[in-house]
Amino acid sequence: MAASPSTARAINDRLALRLLQREGPLTAGRLKELTGLSRPTVADLVERLTAAGLIAVAGEAGEQRRGPKAKLYGIVADRAHLAALDVRTEGVAVVVSDLVGRVLARAAAPITADMGTGPAVEQAVALVERTVKEAGADALHTVGVGAPGLIDPATGELRDSTALPEWHRRLVAALQERHPTTRVSVGNETNLAALAEQREGAARDRDTFVLLWLGHGTGAAVVLDGVLRRGASGGTGEIGFLPVPGTGGLPSATDCAGGFHSLAGASAVADLARAHAVTPRPGVEPEAAGAVQAAVRALEEADTAPAPGAHRFLDALADRVVVGVASAVAVLDPGCVVLGGEIGQAGGEPLAVRVRDRLARMSPLPTEVRPGELGGSAVLKGALLTAREHAQDDLFGSSRG
């Protein structure tokens, strides 16, 4: 069935806007080449999108030719402002951007549960509002929040968890109450990190992979055929609860102690570093990432200062990490595993190679193991990408008619 004229216009508009988002400002002639649309159709959509306030003249093309230069059209970046939050157990980080994703302001603050739920929520909301003011924005169109824990697939809200502070759950509601016209969405931090690594990091060439998050906690994100898989209850990738050998116990429904988290979480990795006399690099959080950085640096300098402790520490860490990797590979056969989070990024290729070699001996399934490129910043990047997509889905449909 042929599309109606209004539907065809909407499809063409969205195509042009996506190209402008990806490529930056373009001439009408270049839009014609990239879309395959006729010159009159492109002229109509440019006029329509300009009238809707979605695009504007952003300059002139620089080709050397006679006659007037062609106008460059670009998305009106300040048509909407967005915010992204990375909510951790020890604090929150915020960025505010325009519609094309250019960061205008950023901030972070420590927030601890011992200050009380109400004050913790108020401090986090105030941080967002100060950052919005610093960015010169009047209001937010969309806010993306990345947080640890399970996201209820029916409501999109953080589920109750005795392991996480109450202010996490209250924060989303408080943001929505304070800014009723703003869309606030929350996503699991590991899933958002996987989105960022796929768009801008180590998995740019993969549509099927697993991200293993190695930071303060552990988690996994599963992307199959380009689709992020969340599971029936939103719990796909809760690998911290995976029962594994070597922990001396079993996890429970409310506590991942005794699971994979007890092998590869930041506290366990920091203990492992101390056992191998590896001193963390100062100023790096979590401490475990500082220890892994120190070990990798020691390997790089091994020609002048042999570092047997660093070798043994990274070998022992790889022995632990591969337990989680092998479990994911056996069930999913993803072909690629990205070691994400602060610890995965700190380990870089030396840790990835060790895990890859061990996995090859444990599994018949060929699997690449790559270090993450974005580290802890992946959650914030993923939250901002999600906020931008939600805003564009809303605004890019506004030109229909």
mmCIF file of N, CA and C in Angstrom, residues 118-220:
data_model
loop_
_atom_site.group_PDB
_atom_site.id
_atom_site.type_symbol
_atom_site.label_atom_id
_atom_site.label_comp_id
_atom_site.label_asym_id
_atom_site.label_seq_id
_atom_site.Cartn_x
_atom_site.Cartn_y
_atom_site.Cartn_z
ATOM 1 N N GLY A 118 15.711 12.465 52.043
ATOM 2 C CA GLY A 118 15.232 13.766 51.591
ATOM 3 C C GLY A 118 16.350 14.724 51.221
ATOM 4 N N PRO A 119 17.314 14.961 52.121
ATOM 5 C CA PRO A 119 18.425 15.846 51.773
ATOM 6 C C PRO A 119 19.246 15.349 50.591
ATOM 7 N N ALA A 120 19.414 14.030 50.461
ATOM 8 C CA ALA A 120 20.178 13.494 49.336
ATOM 9 C C ALA A 120 19.467 13.789 48.015
ATOM 10 N N VAL A 121 18.160 13.593 47.986
ATOM 11 C CA VAL A 121 17.382 13.888 46.782
ATOM 12 C C VAL A 121 17.446 15.371 46.456
ATOM 13 N N GLU A 122 17.277 16.221 47.470
ATOM 14 C CA GLU A 122 17.291 17.662 47.240
ATOM 15 C C GLU A 122 18.647 18.122 46.729
ATOM 16 N N GLN A 123 19.725 17.548 47.252
ATOM 17 C CA GLN A 123 21.052 17.932 46.787
ATOM 18 C C GLN A 123 21.260 17.541 45.330
ATOM 19 N N ALA A 124 20.764 16.362 44.940
ATOM 20 C CA ALA A 124 20.916 15.908 43.560
ATOM 21 C C ALA A 124 20.088 16.779 42.613
ATOM 22 N N VAL A 125 18.858 17.086 42.989
ATOM 23 C CA VAL A 125 18.004 17.926 42.138
ATOM 24 C C VAL A 125 18.594 19.322 42.013
ATOM 25 N N ALA A 126 19.106 19.855 43.117
ATOM 26 C CA ALA A 126 19.718 21.186 43.079
ATOM 27 C C ALA A 126 20.938 21.206 42.170
ATOM 28 N N LEU A 127 21.703 20.118 42.164
ATOM 29 C CA LEU A 127 22.870 20.037 41.278
ATOM 30 C C LEU A 127 22.430 20.097 39.818
ATOM 31 N N VAL A 128 21.360 19.381 39.486
ATOM 32 C CA VAL A 128 20.840 19.411 38.117
ATOM 33 C C VAL A 128 20.425 20.832 37.752
ATOM 34 N N GLU A 129 19.700 21.488 38.636
ATOM 35 C CA GLU A 129 19.190 22.823 38.329
ATOM 36 C C GLU A 129 20.306 23.850 38.206
ATOM 37 N N ARG A 130 21.340 23.725 39.018
ATOM 38 C CA ARG A 130 22.493 24.632 38.882
ATOM 39 C C ARG A 130 23.196 24.418 37.545
ATOM 40 N N THR A 131 23.307 23.174 37.137
ATOM 41 C CA THR A 131 23.985 22.864 35.880
ATOM 42 C C THR A 131 23.174 23.367 34.691
ATOM 43 N N VAL A 132 21.853 23.254 34.774
ATOM 44 C CA VAL A 132 20.993 23.782 33.723
ATOM 45 C C VAL A 132 21.172 25.294 33.611
ATOM 46 N N LYS A 133 21.219 25.966 34.746
ATOM 47 C CA LYS A 133 21.409 27.424 34.741
ATOM 48 C C LYS A 133 22.767 27.793 34.159
ATOM 49 N N GLU A 134 23.799 27.044 34.530
ATOM 50 C CA GLU A 134 25.136 27.304 34.006
ATOM 51 C C GLU A 134 25.178 27.122 32.487
ATOM 52 N N ALA A 135 24.376 26.187 31.974
ATOM 53 C CA ALA A 135 24.335 25.942 30.532
ATOM 54 C C ALA A 135 23.569 27.020 29.782
ATOM 55 N N GLY A 136 22.882 27.889 30.511
ATOM 56 C CA GLY A 136 22.103 28.941 29.863
ATOM 57 C C GLY A 136 20.782 28.462 29.311
ATOM 58 N N ALA A 137 20.285 27.346 29.840
ATOM 59 C CA ALA A 137 19.022 26.783 29.362
ATOM 60 C C ALA A 137 17.867 27.257 30.245
ATOM 61 N N ASP A 138 16.733 27.499 29.624
ATOM 62 C CA ASP A 138 15.544 27.894 30.380
ATOM 63 C C ASP A 138 14.814 26.687 30.945
ATOM 64 N N ALA A 139 14.818 25.603 30.205
ATOM 65 C CA ALA A 139 14.092 24.404 30.632
ATOM 66 C C ALA A 139 14.711 23.189 29.961
ATOM 67 N N LEU A 140 14.368 22.014 30.465
ATOM 68 C CA LEU A 140 14.842 20.759 29.897
ATOM 69 C C LEU A 140 13.703 20.068 29.168
ATOM 70 N N HIS A 141 13.998 19.593 27.965
ATOM 71 C CA HIS A 141 13.008 18.814 27.236
ATOM 72 C C HIS A 141 12.980 17.380 27.747
ATOM 73 N N THR A 142 14.179 16.788 27.924
ATOM 74 C CA THR A 142 14.289 15.386 28.302
ATOM 75 C C THR A 142 15.474 15.194 29.233
ATOM 76 N N VAL A 143 15.307 14.307 30.207
ATOM 77 C CA VAL A 143 16.390 13.921 31.113
ATOM 78 C C VAL A 143 16.557 12.412 31.046
ATOM 79 N N GLY A 144 17.777 11.947 30.825
ATOM 80 C CA GLY A 144 18.088 10.529 30.871
ATOM 81 C C GLY A 144 18.886 10.230 32.124
ATOM 82 N N VAL A 145 18.471 9.210 32.854
ATOM 83 C CA VAL A 145 19.111 8.857 34.127
ATOM 84 C C VAL A 145 19.653 7.443 34.030
ATOM 85 N N GLY A 146 20.927 7.282 34.349
ATOM 86 C CA GLY A 146 21.536 5.964 34.441
ATOM 87 C C GLY A 146 21.769 5.613 35.894
ATOM 88 N N ALA A 147 21.320 4.435 36.318
ATOM 89 C CA ALA A 147 21.433 4.042 37.719
ATOM 90 C C ALA A 147 21.654 2.543 37.819
ATOM 91 N N PRO A 148 22.311 2.094 38.881
ATOM 92 C CA PRO A 148 22.435 0.656 39.092
ATOM 93 C C PRO A 148 21.104 0.071 39.537
ATOM 94 N N GLY A 149 20.916 -1.215 39.320
ATOM 95 C CA GLY A 149 19.704 -1.870 39.780
ATOM 96 C C GLY A 149 18.776 -2.260 38.648
ATOM 97 N N LEU A 150 17.674 -2.884 39.026
ATOM 98 C CA LEU A 150 16.699 -3.388 38.064
ATOM 99 C C LEU A 150 15.695 -2.307 37.695
ATOM 100 N N ILE A 151 15.393 -2.208 36.393
ATOM 101 C CA ILE A 151 14.388 -1.288 35.892
ATOM 102 C C ILE A 151 13.141 -2.090 35.558
ATOM 103 N N ASP A 152 12.016 -1.741 36.152
ATOM 104 C CA ASP A 152 10.758 -2.438 35.894
ATOM 105 C C ASP A 152 10.345 -2.190 34.440
ATOM 106 N N PRO A 153 10.251 -3.243 33.615
ATOM 107 C CA PRO A 153 9.930 -3.026 32.197
ATOM 108 C C PRO A 153 8.517 -2.500 31.980
ATOM 109 N N ALA A 154 7.618 -2.690 32.948
ATOM 110 C CA ALA A 154 6.242 -2.214 32.799
ATOM 111 C C ALA A 154 6.111 -0.731 33.105
ATOM 112 N N THR A 155 6.844 -0.266 34.117
ATOM 113 C CA THR A 155 6.711 1.133 34.543
ATOM 114 C C THR A 155 7.902 1.998 34.169
ATOM 115 N N GLY A 156 9.057 1.370 33.844
ATOM 116 C CA GLY A 156 10.270 2.135 33.556
ATOM 117 C C GLY A 156 10.905 2.719 34.788
ATOM 118 N N GLU A 157 10.536 2.251 35.974
ATOM 119 C CA GLU A 157 11.057 2.793 37.221
ATOM 120 C C GLU A 157 12.030 1.815 37.871
ATOM 121 N N LEU A 158 12.915 2.375 38.698
ATOM 122 C CA LEU A 158 13.808 1.528 39.485
ATOM 123 C C LEU A 158 13.006 0.693 40.467
ATOM 124 N N ARG A 159 13.301 -0.595 40.535
ATOM 125 C CA ARG A 159 12.609 -1.477 41.471
ATOM 126 C C ARG A 159 13.232 -1.386 42.850
ATOM 127 N N ASP A 160 12.438 -1.738 43.856
ATOM 128 C CA ASP A 160 12.946 -1.766 45.230
ATOM 129 C C ASP A 160 14.140 -2.693 45.322
ATOM 130 N N SER A 161 15.148 -2.256 46.055
ATOM 131 C CA SER A 161 16.319 -3.097 46.270
ATOM 132 C C SER A 161 16.948 -2.724 47.597
ATOM 133 N N THR A 162 17.145 -3.711 48.440
ATOM 134 C CA THR A 162 17.757 -3.436 49.734
ATOM 135 C C THR A 162 19.231 -3.080 49.589
ATOM 136 N N ALA A 163 19.808 -3.359 48.414
ATOM 137 C CA ALA A 163 21.242 -3.106 48.239
ATOM 138 C C ALA A 163 21.536 -1.680 47.786
ATOM 139 N N LEU A 164 20.499 -0.929 47.388
ATOM 140 C CA LEU A 164 20.711 0.416 46.863
ATOM 141 C C LEU A 164 20.035 1.446 47.760
ATOM 142 N N PRO A 165 20.603 2.644 47.830
ATOM 143 C CA PRO A 165 20.014 3.669 48.693
ATOM 144 C C PRO A 165 18.645 4.123 48.186
ATOM 145 N N GLU A 166 17.759 4.475 49.120
ATOM 146 C CA GLU A 166 16.405 4.876 48.771
ATOM 147 C C GLU A 166 16.373 6.145 47.937
ATOM 148 N N TRP A 167 17.387 7.021 48.098
ATOM 149 C CA TRP A 167 17.348 8.273 47.348
ATOM 150 C C TRP A 167 17.438 8.064 45.839
ATOM 151 N N HIS A 168 17.991 6.932 45.411
ATOM 152 C CA HIS A 168 18.022 6.626 43.984
ATOM 153 C C HIS A 168 16.606 6.593 43.415
ATOM 154 N N ARG A 169 15.731 5.827 44.062
ATOM 155 C CA ARG A 169 14.363 5.686 43.566
ATOM 156 C C ARG A 169 13.599 7.003 43.693
ATOM 157 N N ARG A 170 13.820 7.727 44.743
ATOM 158 C CA ARG A 170 13.094 8.970 44.965
ATOM 159 C C ARG A 170 13.530 10.080 44.006
ATOM 160 N N LEU A 171 14.765 9.984 43.516
ATOM 161 C CA LEU A 171 15.303 11.054 42.682
ATOM 162 C C LEU A 171 14.509 11.218 41.388
ATOM 163 N N VAL A 172 14.185 10.117 40.722
ATOM 164 C CA VAL A 172 13.469 10.197 39.455
ATOM 165 C C VAL A 172 12.120 10.868 39.651
ATOM 166 N N ALA A 173 11.398 10.470 40.695
ATOM 167 C CA ALA A 173 10.091 11.066 40.973
ATOM 168 C C ALA A 173 10.235 12.550 41.309
ATOM 169 N N ALA A 174 11.278 12.901 42.057
ATOM 170 C CA ALA A 174 11.479 14.298 42.439
ATOM 171 C C ALA A 174 11.780 15.160 41.221
ATOM 172 N N LEU A 175 12.578 14.662 40.307
ATOM 173 C CA LEU A 175 12.863 15.406 39.079
ATOM 174 C C LEU A 175 11.588 15.633 38.276
ATOM 175 N N GLN A 176 10.755 14.597 38.192
ATOM 176 C CA GLN A 176 9.522 14.730 37.432
ATOM 177 C C GLN A 176 8.549 15.707 38.098
ATOM 178 N N GLU A 177 8.498 15.672 39.433
ATOM 179 C CA GLU A 177 7.618 16.593 40.154
ATOM 180 C C GLU A 177 8.079 18.044 39.996
ATOM 181 N N ARG A 178 9.386 18.269 40.074
ATOM 182 C CA ARG A 178 9.927 19.626 39.978
ATOM 183 C C ARG A 178 9.833 20.161 38.545
ATOM 184 N N HIS A 179 9.873 19.252 37.567
ATOM 185 C CA HIS A 179 9.849 19.660 36.151
ATOM 186 C C HIS A 179 8.777 18.847 35.425
ATOM 187 N N PRO A 180 7.504 19.174 35.642
ATOM 188 C CA PRO A 180 6.412 18.336 35.133
ATOM 189 C C PRO A 180 6.332 18.264 33.615
ATOM 190 N N THR A 181 6.870 19.244 32.893
ATOM 191 C CA THR A 181 6.809 19.193 31.427
ATOM 192 C C THR A 181 8.012 18.482 30.809
ATOM 193 N N THR A 182 8.936 18.053 31.641
ATOM 194 C CA THR A 182 10.148 17.376 31.166
ATOM 195 C C THR A 182 9.942 15.869 31.172
ATOM 196 N N ARG A 183 10.384 15.214 30.113
ATOM 197 C CA ARG A 183 10.344 13.751 30.098
ATOM 198 C C ARG A 183 11.572 13.222 30.836
ATOM 199 N N VAL A 184 11.343 12.380 31.845
ATOM 200 C CA VAL A 184 12.434 11.784 32.618
ATOM 201 C C VAL A 184 12.384 10.276 32.413
ATOM 202 N N SER A 185 13.475 9.710 31.900
ATOM 203 C CA SER A 185 13.547 8.261 31.697
ATOM 204 C C SER A 185 14.769 7.720 32.425
ATOM 205 N N VAL A 186 14.646 6.516 32.950
ATOM 206 C CA VAL A 186 15.742 5.898 33.697
ATOM 207 C C VAL A 186 16.136 4.595 33.024
ATOM 208 N N GLY A 187 17.429 4.334 32.982
ATOM 209 C CA GLY A 187 17.936 3.104 32.393
ATOM 210 C C GLY A 187 19.005 2.481 33.273
ATOM 211 N N ASN A 188 19.139 1.181 33.183
ATOM 212 C CA ASN A 188 20.204 0.497 33.917
ATOM 213 C C ASN A 188 21.564 0.976 33.425
ATOM 214 N N GLU A 189 22.471 1.241 34.356
ATOM 215 C CA GLU A 189 23.757 1.844 34.000
ATOM 216 C C GLU A 189 24.561 0.991 33.019
ATOM 217 N N THR A 190 24.530 -0.320 33.178
ATOM 218 C CA THR A 190 25.314 -1.183 32.296
ATOM 219 C C THR A 190 24.727 -1.201 30.891
ATOM 220 N N ASN A 191 23.401 -1.193 30.786
ATOM 221 C CA ASN A 191 22.774 -1.133 29.473
ATOM 222 C C ASN A 191 23.121 0.167 28.757
ATOM 223 N N LEU A 192 23.102 1.280 29.485
ATOM 224 C CA LEU A 192 23.448 2.560 28.883
ATOM 225 C C LEU A 192 24.912 2.587 28.465
ATOM 226 N N ALA A 193 25.778 1.981 29.276
ATOM 227 C CA ALA A 193 27.195 1.904 28.912
ATOM 228 C C ALA A 193 27.383 1.114 27.622
ATOM 229 N N ALA A 194 26.616 0.034 27.460
ATOM 230 C CA ALA A 194 26.713 -0.758 26.233
ATOM 231 C C ALA A 194 26.289 0.066 25.024
ATOM 232 N N LEU A 195 25.220 0.850 25.180
ATOM 233 C CA LEU A 195 24.778 1.721 24.090
ATOM 234 C C LEU A 195 25.888 2.683 23.689
ATOM 235 N N ALA A 196 26.551 3.276 24.689
ATOM 236 C CA ALA A 196 27.625 4.224 24.395
ATOM 237 C C ALA A 196 28.817 3.543 23.739
ATOM 238 N N GLU A 197 29.195 2.362 24.220
ATOM 239 C CA GLU A 197 30.328 1.654 23.614
ATOM 240 C C GLU A 197 30.008 1.223 22.185
ATOM 241 N N GLN A 198 28.729 0.960 21.910
ATOM 242 C CA GLN A 198 28.362 0.576 20.541
ATOM 243 C C GLN A 198 28.356 1.783 19.614
ATOM 244 N N ARG A 199 27.917 2.928 20.107
ATOM 245 C CA ARG A 199 27.832 4.117 19.259
ATOM 246 C C ARG A 199 29.167 4.837 19.135
ATOM 247 N N GLU A 200 29.923 4.895 20.238
ATOM 248 C CA GLU A 200 31.113 5.754 20.252
ATOM 249 C C GLU A 200 32.365 5.066 20.787
ATOM 250 N N GLY A 201 32.294 3.780 21.094
ATOM 251 C CA GLY A 201 33.416 3.138 21.762
ATOM 252 C C GLY A 201 33.891 1.860 21.101
ATOM 253 N N ALA A 202 34.149 0.851 21.916
ATOM 254 C CA ALA A 202 34.847 -0.351 21.473
ATOM 255 C C ALA A 202 34.003 -1.276 20.603
ATOM 256 N N ALA A 203 32.667 -1.110 20.591
ATOM 257 C CA ALA A 203 31.806 -2.031 19.846
ATOM 258 C C ALA A 203 31.158 -1.368 18.641
ATOM 259 N N ARG A 204 31.820 -0.345 18.093
ATOM 260 C CA ARG A 204 31.231 0.380 16.961
ATOM 261 C C ARG A 204 30.962 -0.515 15.760
ATOM 262 N N ASP A 205 31.736 -1.585 15.608
ATOM 263 C CA ASP A 205 31.582 -2.454 14.447
ATOM 264 C C ASP A 205 30.796 -3.721 14.763
ATOM 265 N N ARG A 206 30.132 -3.778 15.899
ATOM 266 C CA ARG A 206 29.443 -4.997 16.316
ATOM 267 C C ARG A 206 27.958 -4.736 16.529
ATOM 268 N N ASP A 207 27.118 -5.631 16.014
ATOM 269 C CA ASP A 207 25.697 -5.550 16.347
ATOM 270 C C ASP A 207 25.282 -6.656 17.308
ATOM 271 N N THR A 208 26.229 -7.539 17.636
ATOM 272 C CA THR A 208 26.015 -8.557 18.664
ATOM 273 C C THR A 208 27.255 -8.596 19.552
ATOM 274 N N PHE A 209 27.064 -8.351 20.841
ATOM 275 C CA PHE A 209 28.180 -8.392 21.789
ATOM 276 C C PHE A 209 27.626 -8.373 23.205
ATOM 277 N N VAL A 210 28.504 -8.675 24.145
ATOM 278 C CA VAL A 210 28.195 -8.556 25.576
ATOM 279 C C VAL A 210 29.173 -7.564 26.175
ATOM 280 N N LEU A 211 28.649 -6.624 26.939
ATOM 281 C CA LEU A 211 29.498 -5.725 27.720
ATOM 282 C C LEU A 211 29.540 -6.250 29.146
ATOM 283 N N LEU A 212 30.732 -6.545 29.638
ATOM 284 C CA LEU A 212 30.904 -6.933 31.033
ATOM 285 C C LEU A 212 31.377 -5.708 31.795
ATOM 286 N N TRP A 213 30.546 -5.195 32.702
ATOM 287 C CA TRP A 213 30.874 -3.986 33.457
ATOM 288 C C TRP A 213 31.709 -4.365 34.669
ATOM 289 N N LEU A 214 32.872 -3.750 34.779
ATOM 290 C CA LEU A 214 33.781 -3.984 35.901
ATOM 291 C C LEU A 214 34.084 -2.627 36.526
ATOM 292 N N GLY A 215 33.358 -2.306 37.573
ATOM 293 C CA GLY A 215 33.533 -1.034 38.260
ATOM 294 C C GLY A 215 33.338 -1.245 39.738
ATOM 295 N N HIS A 216 32.645 -0.313 40.406
ATOM 296 C CA HIS A 216 32.318 -0.540 41.813
ATOM 297 C C HIS A 216 31.563 -1.854 41.966
ATOM 298 N N GLY A 217 30.649 -2.108 41.042
ATOM 299 C CA GLY A 217 29.938 -3.375 40.997
ATOM 300 C C GLY A 217 30.199 -4.071 39.689
ATOM 301 N N THR A 218 29.509 -5.182 39.460
ATOM 302 C CA THR A 218 29.636 -5.923 38.213
ATOM 303 C C THR A 218 28.257 -6.039 37.564
ATOM 304 N N GLY A 219 28.250 -6.126 36.273
ATOM 305 C CA GLY A 219 27.002 -6.301 35.535
ATOM 306 C C GLY A 219 27.336 -6.657 34.111
ATOM 307 N N ALA A 220 26.320 -6.981 33.348
ATOM 308 C CA ALA A 220 26.519 -7.294 31.934
ATOM 309 C C ALA A 220 25.348 -6.737 31.143
#
